[in-house]
Every structure is written in C-alpha cells, then in structure tokens.
Amino acid sequence: MLIKSHTLFSIRQVLLRFSSSKPSEFTDVNKWISKVDIMPRIKVERKLRHVKYRERMGDKLKAPSFVDVVVIGSGGRGSPRSVIIDTSISKYLFNCGEGTQRIANEHKVKLAKLENIFITYKSWDNIGGLLGMSLTLDGINVPKINIHGSPGVENITKSYKNFTAAYTTIAQLEKRELSEGDFTDSAMKVEYIPLYNNERAGEDTSRDHTQDGGGAAADEPETKRPRLLKDVDDIAVAYLCQVSPLTLTRTSSSKRKINLEKCVDLGIKTGPCLGQLVEGHSVTLEDGRVVHPDQVLNPEEKKQQILVVECPHNGFLAPLTSCSQLRELQSADSVEVIVHMSPADIIHTEHYQQWMRSFGSATQHIIINSTNTDVSHLALYSTQAKLNLLHPTIFPLLPQFMDPTQRDMDAASDSSSVRGHTCLKYQLRPKNELCRDQCFQLDREQFVKEAMDMPNVPQLIEDVNSRLKHKSTEGPKYPEVVFLGTGSAIPSKQRNVSCILIHLSEDSAVVLDCGEGSAGQLYRHYGDLTDDLMCKIKAVFISHMHADHHLGLFSILSERRNVYRRRGQTSPNLTVLAPRYMRRWLEFYSNNVETFKDQLTLIPLQESNQQWQKLDAVKTELQLSEFVPVEVDHCPNAFGVSLVHKDGWKIVYSGDTMPCGRLVTAGHGCDLLIHEATMEDDLEEEARHKCHSTTSQAIGIGHQMEAKFTLLTHFSQRYAKLPLVSGKFTDNVGFAFDNMRVTLSDLPLLPLFTEAMKAIFADHYNDMEEKSRKKMRKKILIKDLMANASTSEAEEPKTDDKKALEISEAAEEEAHSVVQT
C-alpha cells in the first residue's frame, strides 16, 4: 500500500504526541514510528521541461550546441575537487565531495539536467557529497541518477534510509558498472579507462596529499588486468569524454556530408554519382575525368575530447603513465582538455610531468588539487564583511581577507596548464576558449560599500558603536561558542548545515553536530590555525542521524588524522557521542571507504548509563561535571544535550526538536540555551508536521527553562540572511550566523545589532515580511470563507460531506485568488 507523504507526517506526529503524553509506553511507540518510517510512499512528480523535450524528440534529438567544462570545486583545502561538463542537453558531474552542491547552488549552476555522476576514485573526498546531492536532485524531480565508477562507489546512497529524514526518498539510483562498456547518450560518449593499484598487496596506500613529496618510478610495464573487476577493490577510473559531432543526430550515419558547390564547379550532375561519392567511391564522368570523394566531401569534423583523470597515489602512477589507451590519445593528439584531479605530490613528480607534456602543446591542462587557494563561497565572505561592521570579534574577518595569495590568477602558470579556480570555464563549443570572466576574488571594500549604501545603515552602525561603549564585555574567555553551520536541511550561500564548536578551555573543544562541509567551514574560519584546532577537538556530539547533522564527521576525522601524521604523532582517539545507529554508519564507512575504528571511541547515547566509565573519562578530559543527553521530540533516537562545566557554567543544545518538556527540565537555569528555530511563527503547522520548532516556540522554551540567554539557530534556508524578528525577541534572545563567535559575556550585546542587521539586509528582510503578510491575509480570508461555508451548511442540513468538501475547496481557491490580486 502506498501512502502520501503528508499523511505519513500526520501519523508520525500523532505517535510523537502520544509518546510525550505517555512516556512509560515510549518504547512501543518508537517501534510504530520506525514502521511508519519504512512505509512505501507516493511521490508526486512533475516532469522537468528538458525531460519532456527529450521524450518528444526521441531519436531526432540533435547534438549539443554548446559544451563547457566548468570547475565547481577547486580542490583547495576546504573545497571539493569537482567539475561539471555542461551541455545544452545534459550535465555531467565528475566527483562529488562535501560542499559540491553548495558551490553549484551559489554560482547558479542549475542541477535539473544532472543525471550522471562520475567518480574517479572511491575516497570520501570524491563521494562525501553524493548523498546530499542525490537528495537535492530527488527534490527537484530529476527522474534518474546514474552513478559511474569503480565497484562500491554507489553504496553511500544505498545506506540513506538509516541516516535521512523519514519523509525523504531518493530518485531512482542506478549504478553503471565498468564491465558494461562505454556510456553513450545524445550529447557524449564516455569511455571508461580503469587503472589498477600497482603497489604490493597489503601495503598501506592511504596518504596525506596536502604536502608535496617524491614520486615512484613509472617506466614499468602496464599492470596486467585482473580477470574480473569485482576481484579488485582499489581501482581508479579515468574518463574519456567524446562530444557528439554537430553534423550527427542519434540516428544519422557518420558519413561525410557532400559539398554541392564543389559538385557544381566540377560539373557533376545529380544522380547515382553523388551517392557513390558519399559512400567513398571514386566516379568517372562522361568526359572521362575521375572525381575522388575527397574532392567533393566536407572534411571530417575534428573529435572534441575531454579527459578527466585522478592518480590517487604512487601505486597508480605506473599504470597511468603506461596505459595503452592513454598512449593512443597522446599519439593522436586529439584531447583538447585534460582535468587533473591528482594530488600535488603526484603531479609534481617528473614522470607525471613528462606524461602531461606528451599530449602536446595544443592540449589544455586544468589542475584541481590542494595547491589551489581561491575562494569558492563569495556570499559567505560578503555576509561576514558586512557583519564585521557591527562587532570585530563577534563577527571576525575571515583569514582569507588578509591572505596575500589573493593574487592575479595563474600569473606564474604557462598557458597550457592552469589552476582550476571555481567558475573557471573551458569552452569547447561553439569555440575553443578559456574563460575567466566568472571567476572572482574577494573585495572587502566592495562588500562594505554595499552595506553602507543601504538606507539608514551608517546611522544605525554609529548608534550601535555608541551603545557598545556603555556595555561591559569583561568576563571569562571560555566557554567560547563558534557557529560554523546555522542552516537546516541543505546548505545555502550564507548558511551551511548544522555545526557548533565550543571551546571549553585553552586546550580542549567539543563539536555539536557536524553536517556536510563542516571541516571546510573550520578551515575558512581559522585558516592556518586549523591544524592546532584539530588537535584540540576531543569529542563530537551527534544529535540524530539526519544527513544535515552528521555527514561531515569523516572529513573532520580525516583532517585530524592528517594533522597528527604531518607532525609525526599518533592520533589519539576522538570520542563520538551519537545515537546507536552511528554504528551502522561507521561500519559502512569502514567496509566501503577506509577504517577509522582505531581512531575513535563510540558511546551510543542510549547506552550512556551502561557505559558510564567511558562517559566519566570523557567528562574528566573535557572538565565537565555533567554531560546529560536528553531524548527530544523529533525523529526516533534524537537527542539534545546539557553540558555543565566544573567552573559552574551550563550550556544546553536542543538538536532538532519540537517544544520538549524533557529538555526544559534538564536545562533549567542554564547560562545559554542554543535552540533550533527552523520555521517562522506563521508556519507552526508545517513545523509540527516536520517535528521542528518556530522562533516563538524556541523562545518560549527558553522562558520555561529560565535560561539566562536563548540563542536561535538551525533556520530554514528560506531565511538565508536573518529570520523574521517578532516582539518576542527580548533582551535575552539572539540569533546565530555562520562564523559568529561569542563568549557568555558577549551574549547581551547581540540584541543591539538587530535593527542594523535588518537595515543591512533590508532587501531580503522586506521580502520576507511581505511574504509573511500575504500568508497571514490568506489565512484570514480562508478562515472567514470557511466560516461562511459552515454557516451555509448548517442552514442546509441535507448538504452531504462531498458538497462540504466542494465548498471548502472553492473557498480556498477564492481566498488564494484574492491574495494573488
């Protein structure tokens, strides 16, 4: 039986209410909620425009009119390695690390035509954003997602049911195996070129590629292929993409076109002679002249080929440089652009450099790896520069603003090899050209000017500065709370998904949730100090197993391990406090990517009482007198947490939840409540369906808890810059931004900034207010019309239920029409 998603919402909500009212029966209710979560559901789909066009044209679909290679992630620290081949028909993504969809969305790379994702090597750097991207593509009704790559790269998407929202489904996912041969559609033919690890069996091939180093000899013969692809699990795949010629459709032949003007000049009459020439045969004219096909046929269209390649480590260097398929390309000189996703220490070896040069000077090389230092998220820096006008330490300038590497792009590079900056574009069609017009550099002065040009902003900033002079901010340096992600569901330009870093002391810190891209956010906030910070992180708390709260965990683990390796030290275990289902996620990662089992200690939150010895050790290391996980009302096994330090301060984090009495009890009298406020007050019904809180509900929990200050976070991405502010925002209520940094003594300053923030982001804020007014007017009109309909129904007792429904629907349509007018 299939059930509509909104119906399942309602069933789930009733069960959650029941669990709140009858805690003694909560375990049984959880079982029912789990059953609701796995029920099949109807997904209402609307076909995308290009899908309808493709179905209508069928085999007559023409070759793409334009073809661009666009760099999405430059591969620099905090940025994924990814490119998109963009055509007028389809898009093709190569590698999908954490943060890929965020960059694509910010720079208006429309993803609706993305149906094929190619993975060069099975590593978290390449697949960390695959689950989030799949969910996004599903949300915009992409009918099918084909994943290409070595065996197992698609497994992350198969595990989604354990880690995503109950009401979420992923579109049809299909893994195309290497053994199936080349992939072909109307825009491109993609040839798989598998490369096999040439290192000795059992040798540790995991490397830290952030530093340059020596290479391996590459003059060995090409590695013999195993009999079956499934017999090997360490495979890199290069992709040779050949663009469909403009002269062909899917059903036309590859024969050269005849030039009729040349036929007239040679005196060739219409008839069978023309057909013979097209077939490639010479013909003899009546006057005895012999005409050859080359005299009248147009030349063959030059192949337009793109090669995407990654050599993950030294074990692949010999197989890459000796690969016969790639050597054929070198001799043919037919590759127009090569995208190199190999790490710096591999690219800098003489063997790799020699292999690059063998393609000839006409080939354009684009380097995507850790040597790139450009900025990928322009909006994030723009927002921070504007907020910095209000307070220099609460909204600090990010390190890249002071980075001297913000220099002329590729000034020292030769013309045939360039760094892959975000938004760099190489055009293959209609003309061959390297385009940098969409690339950008930070311009703090321009960001400040944009803010100061807004009405009333200079006066409001002056007023803030005046009031700050009379506010004392003296107090303890710790705890210091740094917000690295304050958005919900998916990352946006201004807000990444959930992540909060709390500095407990000079040498210890704890992370509360870490959604996709959290490691990148850490680097953008701390710059060169990131390595020191990684060593200070002692524990990570995961509130629940939704993707926007935990997908960044492995990048943090990987970065932390690499830091210790560079320092020649053994990485101490990181404590992960998470729901018990984190075990499945860790097992998946260990079985499919790499193992971290010897680098972390997992304490399931449901078993914290049974594992009190481990928990006591964590509390001692973090100097906490209390660590109290609290089950909250969101999804099964969702938790908030109350932290009490030995110095006496208390911080409570709600995680994702509806208003929850258990959290109020646990957090009573806290110094700081960090509470989710996903929805505005007008969307209370939607918040209830999705088991979230509105801003007023979150503030109300703070009042019930008698919290000294309530700080709101986890905003729906519709409030990208700031949420709607109501009269309930008192002097002990504030809202968080990405890269905001506060101590307990800073909290009273936050309400002072509200009016200035509304002025700085006036365009966005006024638009939200207008939308809110429209929703309110619509609600009032619907209520009045429904009341009139009910009155009419009471006067006519014979009106049946079907008629009442018709009246209701008519009333709603009329109200909607009035509001639109």
GROMACS .gro file of N, CA, C and O in nm, residues 193-196 198 218-225 317-327:
model
   96
  193ILE      N    1   3.826   0.415  -1.852
  193ILE     CA    2   3.964   0.366  -1.858
  193ILE      C    3   4.006   0.330  -1.715
  193ILE      O    4   4.054   0.415  -1.640
  194PRO      N    5   3.985   0.204  -1.674
  194PRO     CA    6   4.019   0.165  -1.536
  194PRO      C    7   4.171   0.154  -1.517
  194PRO      O    8   4.244   0.109  -1.606
  195LEU      N    9   4.218   0.196  -1.400
  195LEU     CA   10   4.359   0.186  -1.362
  195LEU      C   11   4.367   0.109  -1.231
  195LEU      O   12   4.288   0.135  -1.140
  196TYR      N   13   4.461   0.017  -1.221
  196TYR     CA   14   4.468  -0.073  -1.107
  196TYR      C   15   4.592  -0.043  -1.023
  196TYR      O   16   4.701  -0.022  -1.076
  198ASN      N   17   4.918  -0.058  -0.842
  198ASN     CA   18   5.034  -0.140  -0.874
  198ASN      C   19   5.121  -0.168  -0.751
  198ASN      O   20   5.228  -0.226  -0.764
  218ALA      N   21   5.792   0.525  -1.302
  218ALA     CA   22   5.673   0.498  -1.382
  218ALA      C   23   5.707   0.430  -1.513
  218ALA      O   24   5.626   0.427  -1.604
  219ASP      N   25   5.828   0.376  -1.526
  219ASP     CA   26   5.867   0.316  -1.652
  219ASP      C   27   5.844   0.165  -1.651
  219ASP      O   28   5.903   0.092  -1.727
  220GLU      N   29   5.756   0.120  -1.562
  220GLU     CA   30   5.725  -0.021  -1.556
  220GLU      C   31   5.618  -0.054  -1.659
  220GLU      O   32   5.543   0.033  -1.702
  221PRO      N   33   5.606  -0.180  -1.700
  221PRO     CA   34   5.501  -0.215  -1.796
  221PRO      C   35   5.363  -0.199  -1.734
  221PRO      O   36   5.347  -0.201  -1.613
  222GLU      N   37   5.265  -0.182  -1.820
  222GLU     CA   38   5.127  -0.163  -1.773
  222GLU      C   39   5.083  -0.283  -1.691
  222GLU      O   40   5.109  -0.399  -1.726
  223THR      N   41   5.016  -0.254  -1.579
  223THR     CA   42   4.972  -0.362  -1.490
  223THR      C   43   4.873  -0.453  -1.561
  223THR      O   44   4.780  -0.406  -1.626
  224LYS      N   45   4.893  -0.582  -1.546
  224LYS     CA   46   4.801  -0.677  -1.608
  224LYS      C   47   4.666  -0.669  -1.541
  224LYS      O   48   4.655  -0.668  -1.420
  225ARG      N   49   4.562  -0.665  -1.622
  225ARG     CA   50   4.428  -0.653  -1.567
  225ARG      C   51   4.385  -0.782  -1.499
  225ARG      O   52   4.407  -0.891  -1.550
  317LEU      N   53   5.068   0.542  -1.036
  317LEU     CA   54   5.147   0.624  -1.128
  317LEU      C   55   5.196   0.543  -1.248
  317LEU      O   56   5.182   0.587  -1.364
  318ALA      N   57   5.251   0.426  -1.224
  318ALA     CA   58   5.297   0.342  -1.335
  318ALA      C   59   5.180   0.297  -1.425
  318ALA      O   60   5.190   0.306  -1.547
  319PRO      N   61   5.069   0.247  -1.368
  319PRO     CA   62   4.956   0.210  -1.454
  319PRO      C   63   4.903   0.328  -1.537
  319PRO      O   64   4.861   0.309  -1.651
  320LEU      N   65   4.908   0.449  -1.482
  320LEU     CA   66   4.859   0.565  -1.556
  320LEU      C   67   4.950   0.598  -1.673
  320LEU      O   68   4.905   0.612  -1.787
  321THR      N   69   5.079   0.611  -1.645
  321THR     CA   70   5.170   0.658  -1.750
  321THR      C   71   5.199   0.553  -1.855
  321THR      O   72   5.251   0.586  -1.963
  322SER      N   73   5.170   0.426  -1.826
  322SER     CA   74   5.195   0.320  -1.924
  322SER      C   75   5.067   0.265  -1.986
  322SER      O   76   5.072   0.167  -2.061
  323CYS      N   77   4.953   0.326  -1.956
  323CYS     CA   78   4.824   0.278  -2.007
  323CYS      C   79   4.818   0.291  -2.160
  323CYS      O   80   4.838   0.400  -2.215
  324SER      N   81   4.792   0.182  -2.228
  324SER     CA   82   4.792   0.182  -2.375
  324SER      C   83   4.681   0.271  -2.432
  324SER      O   84   4.702   0.337  -2.535
  325GLN      N   85   4.564   0.272  -2.367
  325GLN     CA   86   4.455   0.356  -2.418
  325GLN      C   87   4.491   0.504  -2.413
  325GLN      O   88   4.458   0.580  -2.503
  326LEU      N   89   4.561   0.544  -2.307
  326LEU     CA   90   4.602   0.683  -2.296
  326LEU      C   91   4.717   0.715  -2.390
  326LEU      O   92   4.726   0.828  -2.442
  327ARG      N   93   4.804   0.619  -2.415
  327ARG     CA   94   4.914   0.642  -2.509
  327ARG      C   95   4.861   0.665  -2.650
  327ARG      O   96   4.917   0.744  -2.727
   0.00000   0.00000   0.00000
